Amino acid sequence: MSIKLGVNIDHVATLRQARKEVDPDPLAAARVCKTSGADLIVMHIRQDRRHIQDEDLFKLRKAGIHMHLEMSTASDIVALATKVKPDSVCFVPERSGEITTEGGLDLKAGGKLIEKAIAKLKGEGIEVGLFVDPEAASVRMAKAIGADTVELSTAKYAKTLGKHKQEFELERLELAGYLAHELKLGLHAGHGLDYHNVVPVAQIPHMACLNIGFSIIARSVFTGLKTAVTEMKKLINSR
Ligand code: PXP
């Protein structure tokens, strides 16, 4: 089974919002990503709307491109998702002022709220995933509160320096992955993945989808988006 690539295009919108112009257009970027091998287009609708805007979601939906929405459980965001009806969503923690998502959800503290939000979106026929750290307790809890998939956070793996420490982080991902598979949860991963660190994560048994944004958009400045996406898709399936 080939591994799916979700390309996160938030940073195309970041560039557009720097001037509040119409270019670069995230929808145009999504089209290039799709024709270059992306299986799904990932967007994070943040409460502060710092990059992706509500209109971007409706435009992508209208274009019929497979849409994976990253979002918090804030009630207005959940209400927006019920209107947009993405193919799938992933609940992520969101802290105002953070530079990027800082880690997996705290399912112990937020479990009840997240469970309600999962039920609401699943009721609309949307596949629901949870962004979690690679820990057994989080994966078990994700299953218990009704998630369809888990997206394991690769942030720590990506940031860790040194062969042995990185191998340790990879093992944590592998173990969490086995557990997710055993519990019949779809297995996804992402955050901080780039052209240098992605292959070992792609080799994790049962991995179905990798969601990658920053490294692809950063590389596209030099190579163009088509080449950046094509190279990543090739790399993750080079096992
Ligand atoms: N997965 C999740 C849940 C995220 O929040 C993000 C960042 O928006 C990504 C994947 C992509 O991370 P990166 O931009 O570092 O590739």
PDB file of C-alpha atoms and ligand atoms in Angstrom:
ATOM      1  CA  MET A   1       0.000   0.000   0.000  1.00  0.00           C
ATOM      2  CA  SER A   2       1.435   3.361  -0.947  1.00  0.00           C
ATOM      3  CA  ILE A   3       1.588   6.027   1.710  1.00  0.00           C
ATOM      4  CA  LYS A   4      -0.660   8.988   1.170  1.00  0.00           C
ATOM      5  CA  LEU A   5       0.769  12.471   1.193  1.00  0.00           C
ATOM      6  CA  GLY A   6      -1.244  15.294   2.694  1.00  0.00           C
ATOM      7  CA  VAL A   7       0.247  18.631   1.712  1.00  0.00           C
ATOM      8  CA  ASN A   8      -0.428  21.421   4.166  1.00  0.00           C
ATOM      9  CA  ILE A   9      -0.749  24.686   2.246  1.00  0.00           C
ATOM     10  CA  ASP A  10      -1.126  27.049   5.231  1.00  0.00           C
ATOM     11  CA  HIS A  11       2.093  28.820   4.367  1.00  0.00           C
ATOM     12  CA  VAL A  12       0.912  29.719   0.892  1.00  0.00           C
ATOM     13  CA  ALA A  13      -1.807  31.644   2.728  1.00  0.00           C
ATOM     14  CA  THR A  14       0.774  33.023   5.185  1.00  0.00           C
ATOM     15  CA  LEU A  15       2.544  34.647   2.242  1.00  0.00           C
ATOM     16  CA  ARG A  16      -0.694  35.995   0.804  1.00  0.00           C
ATOM     17  CA  GLN A  17      -1.741  37.423   4.181  1.00  0.00           C
ATOM     18  CA  ALA A  18       1.605  39.226   4.487  1.00  0.00           C
ATOM     19  CA  ARG A  19       0.203  41.704   1.947  1.00  0.00           C
ATOM     20  CA  LYS A  20      -3.482  40.788   2.201  1.00  0.00           C
ATOM     21  CA  GLU A  21      -3.474  40.360  -1.582  1.00  0.00           C
ATOM     22  CA  VAL A  22      -5.050  37.616  -3.652  1.00  0.00           C
ATOM     23  CA  ASP A  23      -1.729  35.967  -4.526  1.00  0.00           C
ATOM     24  CA  PRO A  24      -0.407  33.429  -3.942  1.00  0.00           C
ATOM     25  CA  ASP A  25      -3.770  31.740  -4.115  1.00  0.00           C
ATOM     26  CA  PRO A  26      -4.084  28.638  -1.876  1.00  0.00           C
ATOM     27  CA  LEU A  27      -6.620  27.102  -4.273  1.00  0.00           C
ATOM     28  CA  ALA A  28      -4.163  27.394  -7.170  1.00  0.00           C
ATOM     29  CA  ALA A  29      -1.504  25.839  -4.929  1.00  0.00           C
ATOM     30  CA  ALA A  30      -3.874  23.016  -3.991  1.00  0.00           C
ATOM     31  CA  ARG A  31      -4.434  22.257  -7.665  1.00  0.00           C
ATOM     32  CA  VAL A  32      -0.684  22.073  -8.346  1.00  0.00           C
ATOM     33  CA  CYS A  33      -0.202  19.837  -5.288  1.00  0.00           C
ATOM     34  CA  LYS A  34      -2.951  17.496  -6.454  1.00  0.00           C
ATOM     35  CA  THR A  35      -1.596  17.129  -9.978  1.00  0.00           C
ATOM     36  CA  SER A  36       1.907  16.601  -8.543  1.00  0.00           C
ATOM     37  CA  GLY A  37       0.964  13.638  -6.360  1.00  0.00           C
ATOM     38  CA  ALA A  38      -0.625  15.002  -3.177  1.00  0.00           C
ATOM     39  CA  ASP A  39      -3.475  12.740  -2.066  1.00  0.00           C
ATOM     40  CA  LEU A  40      -5.096  15.303   0.169  1.00  0.00           C
ATOM     41  CA  ILE A  41      -4.854  18.987   0.868  1.00  0.00           C
ATOM     42  CA  VAL A  42      -4.407  19.990   4.480  1.00  0.00           C
ATOM     43  CA  MET A  43      -5.438  23.351   5.887  1.00  0.00           C
ATOM     44  CA  HIS A  44      -5.438  24.572   9.468  1.00  0.00           C
ATOM     45  CA  ILE A  45      -8.230  27.051  10.130  1.00  0.00           C
ATOM     46  CA  ARG A  46      -6.814  28.900  13.121  1.00  0.00           C
ATOM     47  CA  GLN A  47      -8.947  30.875  15.520  1.00  0.00           C
ATOM     48  CA  ASP A  48      -6.835  33.973  14.786  1.00  0.00           C
ATOM     49  CA  ARG A  49      -7.200  33.381  10.982  1.00  0.00           C
ATOM     50  CA  ARG A  50      -3.536  34.224  10.571  1.00  0.00           C
ATOM     51  CA  HIS A  51      -3.249  32.293   7.310  1.00  0.00           C
ATOM     52  CA  ILE A  52      -6.182  30.239   5.980  1.00  0.00           C
ATOM     53  CA  GLN A  53      -9.448  32.200   5.772  1.00  0.00           C
ATOM     54  CA  ASP A  54     -12.999  30.806   5.873  1.00  0.00           C
ATOM     55  CA  GLU A  55     -13.411  31.599   2.172  1.00  0.00           C
ATOM     56  CA  ASP A  56     -10.409  29.373   1.310  1.00  0.00           C
ATOM     57  CA  LEU A  57     -12.231  26.399   2.810  1.00  0.00           C
ATOM     58  CA  PHE A  58     -15.392  26.932   0.792  1.00  0.00           C
ATOM     59  CA  LYS A  59     -13.394  27.472  -2.415  1.00  0.00           C
ATOM     60  CA  LEU A  60     -11.434  24.241  -1.949  1.00  0.00           C
ATOM     61  CA  ARG A  61     -14.608  22.361  -1.148  1.00  0.00           C
ATOM     62  CA  LYS A  62     -16.243  23.666  -4.310  1.00  0.00           C
ATOM     63  CA  ALA A  63     -13.239  22.537  -6.342  1.00  0.00           C
ATOM     64  CA  GLY A  64     -13.871  18.967  -5.171  1.00  0.00           C
ATOM     65  CA  ILE A  65     -10.326  18.439  -3.874  1.00  0.00           C
ATOM     66  CA  HIS A  66      -9.921  16.005  -0.947  1.00  0.00           C
ATOM     67  CA  MET A  67      -9.790  18.300   2.038  1.00  0.00           C
ATOM     68  CA  HIS A  68      -8.331  17.538   5.452  1.00  0.00           C
ATOM     69  CA  LEU A  69      -8.993  20.253   7.993  1.00  0.00           C
ATOM     70  CA  GLU A  70      -6.867  20.802  11.089  1.00  0.00           C
ATOM     71  CA  MET A  71      -8.828  22.576  13.771  1.00  0.00           C
ATOM     72  CA  SER A  72      -9.379  23.206  17.451  1.00  0.00           C
ATOM     73  CA  THR A  73     -12.518  22.163  19.293  1.00  0.00           C
ATOM     74  CA  ALA A  74     -13.678  25.802  19.720  1.00  0.00           C
ATOM     75  CA  SER A  75     -17.436  25.806  19.153  1.00  0.00           C
ATOM     76  CA  ASP A  76     -17.378  28.377  16.311  1.00  0.00           C
ATOM     77  CA  ILE A  77     -14.702  26.369  14.496  1.00  0.00           C
ATOM     78  CA  VAL A  78     -16.668  23.140  14.903  1.00  0.00           C
ATOM     79  CA  ALA A  79     -19.773  24.961  13.598  1.00  0.00           C
ATOM     80  CA  LEU A  80     -17.760  26.186  10.586  1.00  0.00           C
ATOM     81  CA  ALA A  81     -16.566  22.635   9.875  1.00  0.00           C
ATOM     82  CA  THR A  82     -20.153  21.384   9.848  1.00  0.00           C
ATOM     83  CA  LYS A  83     -20.872  23.957   7.114  1.00  0.00           C
ATOM     84  CA  VAL A  84     -17.726  23.271   5.059  1.00  0.00           C
ATOM     85  CA  LYS A  85     -17.975  19.476   5.435  1.00  0.00           C
ATOM     86  CA  PRO A  86     -14.337  18.548   4.764  1.00  0.00           C
ATOM     87  CA  ASP A  87     -13.604  14.913   3.926  1.00  0.00           C
ATOM     88  CA  SER A  88     -11.681  14.564   7.173  1.00  0.00           C
ATOM     89  CA  VAL A  89     -10.560  16.639  10.117  1.00  0.00           C
ATOM     90  CA  CYS A  90      -7.869  16.412  12.735  1.00  0.00           C
ATOM     91  CA  PHE A  91      -8.373  18.047  16.101  1.00  0.00           C
ATOM     92  CA  VAL A  92      -5.230  19.769  17.287  1.00  0.00           C
ATOM     93  CA  PRO A  93      -4.442  21.831  20.379  1.00  0.00           C
ATOM     94  CA  GLU A  94      -4.194  25.541  19.696  1.00  0.00           C
ATOM     95  CA  ARG A  95      -2.573  28.113  21.943  1.00  0.00           C
ATOM     96  CA  SER A  96      -2.823  31.774  20.980  1.00  0.00           C
ATOM     97  CA  GLY A  97       0.593  33.178  20.166  1.00  0.00           C
ATOM     98  CA  GLU A  98       2.174  29.828  19.347  1.00  0.00           C
ATOM     99  CA  ILE A  99       4.364  29.763  16.238  1.00  0.00           C
ATOM    100  CA  THR A 100       3.023  26.365  15.223  1.00  0.00           C
ATOM    101  CA  THR A 101       1.147  23.480  16.857  1.00  0.00           C
ATOM    102  CA  GLU A 102       3.211  22.592  19.892  1.00  0.00           C
ATOM    103  CA  GLY A 103       2.391  18.935  20.485  1.00  0.00           C
ATOM    104  CA  GLY A 104      -0.429  16.453  20.775  1.00  0.00           C
ATOM    105  CA  LEU A 105      -3.790  16.941  22.464  1.00  0.00           C
ATOM    106  CA  ASP A 106      -4.151  16.569  26.204  1.00  0.00           C
ATOM    107  CA  LEU A 107      -6.936  14.001  26.089  1.00  0.00           C
ATOM    108  CA  LYS A 108      -7.079  13.638  29.853  1.00  0.00           C
ATOM    109  CA  ALA A 109      -7.933  17.292  30.391  1.00  0.00           C
ATOM    110  CA  GLY A 110      -9.962  17.878  27.222  1.00  0.00           C
ATOM    111  CA  GLY A 111     -11.482  14.431  26.684  1.00  0.00           C
ATOM    112  CA  LYS A 112     -15.160  15.260  27.263  1.00  0.00           C
ATOM    113  CA  LEU A 113     -15.135  18.324  25.018  1.00  0.00           C
ATOM    114  CA  ILE A 114     -13.232  16.494  22.304  1.00  0.00           C
ATOM    115  CA  GLU A 115     -15.572  13.493  22.531  1.00  0.00           C
ATOM    116  CA  LYS A 116     -18.550  15.789  21.923  1.00  0.00           C
ATOM    117  CA  ALA A 117     -16.846  17.472  18.966  1.00  0.00           C
ATOM    118  CA  ILE A 118     -15.917  14.077  17.474  1.00  0.00           C
ATOM    119  CA  ALA A 119     -19.531  12.884  17.731  1.00  0.00           C
ATOM    120  CA  LYS A 120     -20.805  16.068  16.098  1.00  0.00           C
ATOM    121  CA  LEU A 121     -18.501  15.838  13.079  1.00  0.00           C
ATOM    122  CA  LYS A 122     -18.852  12.072  12.702  1.00  0.00           C
ATOM    123  CA  GLY A 123     -22.596  12.675  12.640  1.00  0.00           C
ATOM    124  CA  GLU A 124     -21.985  14.810   9.529  1.00  0.00           C
ATOM    125  CA  GLY A 125     -20.156  11.908   7.877  1.00  0.00           C
ATOM    126  CA  ILE A 126     -16.707  13.434   8.403  1.00  0.00           C
ATOM    127  CA  GLU A 127     -13.743  11.190   9.298  1.00  0.00           C
ATOM    128  CA  VAL A 128     -12.216  12.426  12.537  1.00  0.00           C
ATOM    129  CA  GLY A 129      -8.622  12.149  13.675  1.00  0.00           C
ATOM    130  CA  LEU A 130      -6.784  13.323  16.765  1.00  0.00           C
ATOM    131  CA  PHE A 131      -3.267  14.753  16.835  1.00  0.00           C
ATOM    132  CA  VAL A 132      -1.555  12.959  19.695  1.00  0.00           C
ATOM    133  CA  ASP A 133       1.919  12.445  21.056  1.00  0.00           C
ATOM    134  CA  PRO A 134       3.225   8.910  20.480  1.00  0.00           C
ATOM    135  CA  GLU A 135       2.105   7.555  23.840  1.00  0.00           C
ATOM    136  CA  ALA A 136       0.034   4.457  24.530  1.00  0.00           C
ATOM    137  CA  ALA A 137      -2.351   6.269  26.895  1.00  0.00           C
ATOM    138  CA  SER A 138      -3.220   8.901  24.272  1.00  0.00           C
ATOM    139  CA  VAL A 139      -3.775   6.332  21.535  1.00  0.00           C
ATOM    140  CA  ARG A 140      -6.037   4.249  23.797  1.00  0.00           C
ATOM    141  CA  MET A 141      -7.971   7.319  24.841  1.00  0.00           C
ATOM    142  CA  ALA A 142      -8.369   8.432  21.208  1.00  0.00           C
ATOM    143  CA  LYS A 143     -10.033   5.096  20.500  1.00  0.00           C
ATOM    144  CA  ALA A 144     -12.185   5.295  23.618  1.00  0.00           C
ATOM    145  CA  ILE A 145     -13.641   8.687  22.688  1.00  0.00           C
ATOM    146  CA  GLY A 146     -14.508   7.688  19.139  1.00  0.00           C
ATOM    147  CA  ALA A 147     -11.688   8.854  16.845  1.00  0.00           C
ATOM    148  CA  ASP A 148     -11.290   7.135  13.464  1.00  0.00           C
ATOM    149  CA  THR A 149      -7.597   7.913  13.144  1.00  0.00           C
ATOM    150  CA  VAL A 150      -4.653   9.192  15.132  1.00  0.00           C
ATOM    151  CA  GLU A 151      -2.022  11.496  13.716  1.00  0.00           C
ATOM    152  CA  LEU A 152       1.133  10.859  15.711  1.00  0.00           C
ATOM    153  CA  SER A 153       3.149  13.973  16.373  1.00  0.00           C
ATOM    154  CA  THR A 154       6.600  13.652  14.854  1.00  0.00           C
ATOM    155  CA  ALA A 155       7.650  17.030  16.286  1.00  0.00           C
ATOM    156  CA  LYS A 156       9.927  15.566  18.935  1.00  0.00           C
ATOM    157  CA  TYR A 157      11.470  13.054  16.515  1.00  0.00           C
ATOM    158  CA  ALA A 158      12.116  15.862  14.029  1.00  0.00           C
ATOM    159  CA  LYS A 159      13.707  18.143  16.613  1.00  0.00           C
ATOM    160  CA  THR A 160      15.863  15.489  18.289  1.00  0.00           C
ATOM    161  CA  LEU A 161      19.533  15.548  17.438  1.00  0.00           C
ATOM    162  CA  GLY A 162      21.841  12.539  17.667  1.00  0.00           C
ATOM    163  CA  LYS A 163      21.401   9.084  16.156  1.00  0.00           C
ATOM    164  CA  HIS A 164      20.515   7.226  19.361  1.00  0.00           C
ATOM    165  CA  LYS A 165      18.086   9.810  20.660  1.00  0.00           C
ATOM    166  CA  GLN A 166      16.407   9.974  17.265  1.00  0.00           C
ATOM    167  CA  GLU A 167      16.148   6.171  17.148  1.00  0.00           C
ATOM    168  CA  PHE A 168      14.501   6.282  20.558  1.00  0.00           C
ATOM    169  CA  GLU A 169      11.914   8.792  19.283  1.00  0.00           C
ATOM    170  CA  LEU A 170      11.338   6.646  16.217  1.00  0.00           C
ATOM    171  CA  GLU A 171      10.725   3.616  18.419  1.00  0.00           C
ATOM    172  CA  ARG A 172       8.120   5.560  20.383  1.00  0.00           C
ATOM    173  CA  LEU A 173       6.368   6.316  17.086  1.00  0.00           C
ATOM    174  CA  GLU A 174       6.576   2.671  16.002  1.00  0.00           C
ATOM    175  CA  LEU A 175       5.130   1.367  19.273  1.00  0.00           C
ATOM    176  CA  ALA A 176       2.293   3.879  19.227  1.00  0.00           C
ATOM    177  CA  GLY A 177       1.716   2.912  15.599  1.00  0.00           C
ATOM    178  CA  TYR A 178       1.412  -0.798  16.421  1.00  0.00           C
ATOM    179  CA  LEU A 179      -1.081   0.012  19.154  1.00  0.00           C
ATOM    180  CA  ALA A 180      -3.131   2.237  16.851  1.00  0.00           C
ATOM    181  CA  HIS A 181      -3.247  -0.559  14.283  1.00  0.00           C
ATOM    182  CA  GLU A 182      -4.245  -3.108  16.919  1.00  0.00           C
ATOM    183  CA  LEU A 183      -7.074  -0.807  17.999  1.00  0.00           C
ATOM    184  CA  LYS A 184      -8.159  -0.440  14.358  1.00  0.00           C
ATOM    185  CA  LEU A 185      -7.344   3.260  14.234  1.00  0.00           C
ATOM    186  CA  GLY A 186      -6.037   4.738  10.993  1.00  0.00           C
ATOM    187  CA  LEU A 187      -2.382   5.674  11.392  1.00  0.00           C
ATOM    188  CA  HIS A 188      -1.155   9.076  10.259  1.00  0.00           C
ATOM    189  CA  ALA A 189       1.842  11.163  11.307  1.00  0.00           C
ATOM    190  CA  GLY A 190       3.176  14.633  10.825  1.00  0.00           C
ATOM    191  CA  HIS A 191       4.850  17.790  12.019  1.00  0.00           C
ATOM    192  CA  GLY A 192       8.407  18.845  11.317  1.00  0.00           C
ATOM    193  CA  LEU A 193       8.918  16.202   8.630  1.00  0.00           C
ATOM    194  CA  ASP A 194      11.303  17.148   5.846  1.00  0.00           C
ATOM    195  CA  TYR A 195      13.278  15.633   2.980  1.00  0.00           C
ATOM    196  CA  HIS A 196      16.023  14.456   5.365  1.00  0.00           C
ATOM    197  CA  ASN A 197      14.027  12.866   8.178  1.00  0.00           C
ATOM    198  CA  VAL A 198      10.883  11.536   6.521  1.00  0.00           C
ATOM    199  CA  VAL A 199      11.946   8.095   5.255  1.00  0.00           C
ATOM    200  CA  PRO A 200      12.208   6.268   8.640  1.00  0.00           C
ATOM    201  CA  VAL A 201       8.736   7.575   9.549  1.00  0.00           C
ATOM    202  CA  ALA A 202       7.365   6.398   6.200  1.00  0.00           C
ATOM    203  CA  GLN A 203       8.792   2.935   7.005  1.00  0.00           C
ATOM    204  CA  ILE A 204       6.787   2.585  10.226  1.00  0.00           C
ATOM    205  CA  PRO A 205       4.492  -0.439   9.802  1.00  0.00           C
ATOM    206  CA  HIS A 206       0.850   0.408   9.049  1.00  0.00           C
ATOM    207  CA  MET A 207       1.595   4.073   8.303  1.00  0.00           C
ATOM    208  CA  ALA A 208      -1.154   5.263   5.979  1.00  0.00           C
ATOM    209  CA  CYS A 209      -0.648   9.000   5.561  1.00  0.00           C
ATOM    210  CA  LEU A 210       1.953  11.685   6.251  1.00  0.00           C
ATOM    211  CA  ASN A 211       0.908  15.323   6.531  1.00  0.00           C
ATOM    212  CA  ILE A 212       3.689  17.700   5.581  1.00  0.00           C
ATOM    213  CA  GLY A 213       3.654  21.453   5.085  1.00  0.00           C
ATOM    214  CA  PHE A 214       6.513  23.735   5.927  1.00  0.00           C
ATOM    215  CA  SER A 215       9.375  21.809   4.324  1.00  0.00           C
ATOM    216  CA  ILE A 216       7.483  21.395   1.044  1.00  0.00           C
ATOM    217  CA  ILE A 217       6.425  25.038   0.792  1.00  0.00           C
ATOM    218  CA  ALA A 218       9.925  26.186   1.815  1.00  0.00           C
ATOM    219  CA  ARG A 219      11.541  24.023  -0.865  1.00  0.00           C
ATOM    220  CA  SER A 220       9.054  25.188  -3.466  1.00  0.00           C
ATOM    221  CA  VAL A 221      10.522  28.695  -3.253  1.00  0.00           C
ATOM    222  CA  PHE A 222      13.590  27.285  -5.000  1.00  0.00           C
ATOM    223  CA  THR A 223      12.254  24.347  -7.013  1.00  0.00           C
ATOM    224  CA  GLY A 224       8.651  25.239  -7.674  1.00  0.00           C
ATOM    225  CA  LEU A 225       5.727  23.505  -5.973  1.00  0.00           C
ATOM    226  CA  LYS A 226       5.370  20.722  -8.545  1.00  0.00           C
ATOM    227  CA  THR A 227       8.940  19.488  -8.011  1.00  0.00           C
ATOM    228  CA  ALA A 228       8.760  19.896  -4.225  1.00  0.00           C
ATOM    229  CA  VAL A 229       5.601  17.775  -3.991  1.00  0.00           C
ATOM    230  CA  THR A 230       6.735  15.182  -6.540  1.00  0.00           C
ATOM    231  CA  GLU A 231      10.035  14.661  -4.712  1.00  0.00           C
ATOM    232  CA  MET A 232       8.342  14.232  -1.338  1.00  0.00           C
ATOM    233  CA  LYS A 233       5.786  11.773  -2.703  1.00  0.00           C
ATOM    234  CA  LYS A 234       8.581   9.736  -4.282  1.00  0.00           C
ATOM    235  CA  LEU A 235      10.609   9.799  -1.068  1.00  0.00           C
ATOM    236  CA  ILE A 236       7.837   8.567   1.209  1.00  0.00           C
ATOM    237  CA  ASN A 237       7.153   5.663  -1.106  1.00  0.00           C
ATOM    238  CA  SER A 238      10.815   4.780  -1.679  1.00  0.00           C
ATOM    239  CA  ARG A 239      10.781   2.099   1.048  1.00  0.00           C
TER     240      ARG A 239
HETATM  241  N1  PXP B   1       0.132  17.827  11.265  1.00  0.00           N
HETATM  242  C1  PXP B   1      -0.428  18.684  12.156  1.00  0.00           C
HETATM  243  C2  PXP B   1      -1.463  18.162  13.084  1.00  0.00           C
HETATM  244  C3  PXP B   1      -0.065  20.040  12.162  1.00  0.00           C
HETATM  245  O1  PXP B   1      -0.636  20.877  13.054  1.00  0.00           O
HETATM  246  C4  PXP B   1       0.870  20.495  11.211  1.00  0.00           C
HETATM  247  C5  PXP B   1       1.217  21.961  11.162  1.00  0.00           C
HETATM  248  O2  PXP B   1       0.116  22.696  10.758  1.00  0.00           O
HETATM  249  C6  PXP B   1       1.422  19.570  10.317  1.00  0.00           C
HETATM  250  C7  PXP B   1       1.052  18.230  10.382  1.00  0.00           C
HETATM  251  C8  PXP B   1       2.436  19.964   9.302  1.00  0.00           C
HETATM  252  O3  PXP B   1       3.612  20.317   9.958  1.00  0.00           O
HETATM  253  P1  PXP B   1       4.812  20.935   9.161  1.00  0.00           P
HETATM  254  O4  PXP B   1       4.335  22.233   8.589  1.00  0.00           O
HETATM  255  O5  PXP B   1       5.887  21.096  10.189  1.00  0.00           O
HETATM  256  O6  PXP B   1       5.165  19.947   8.082  1.00  0.00           O
END
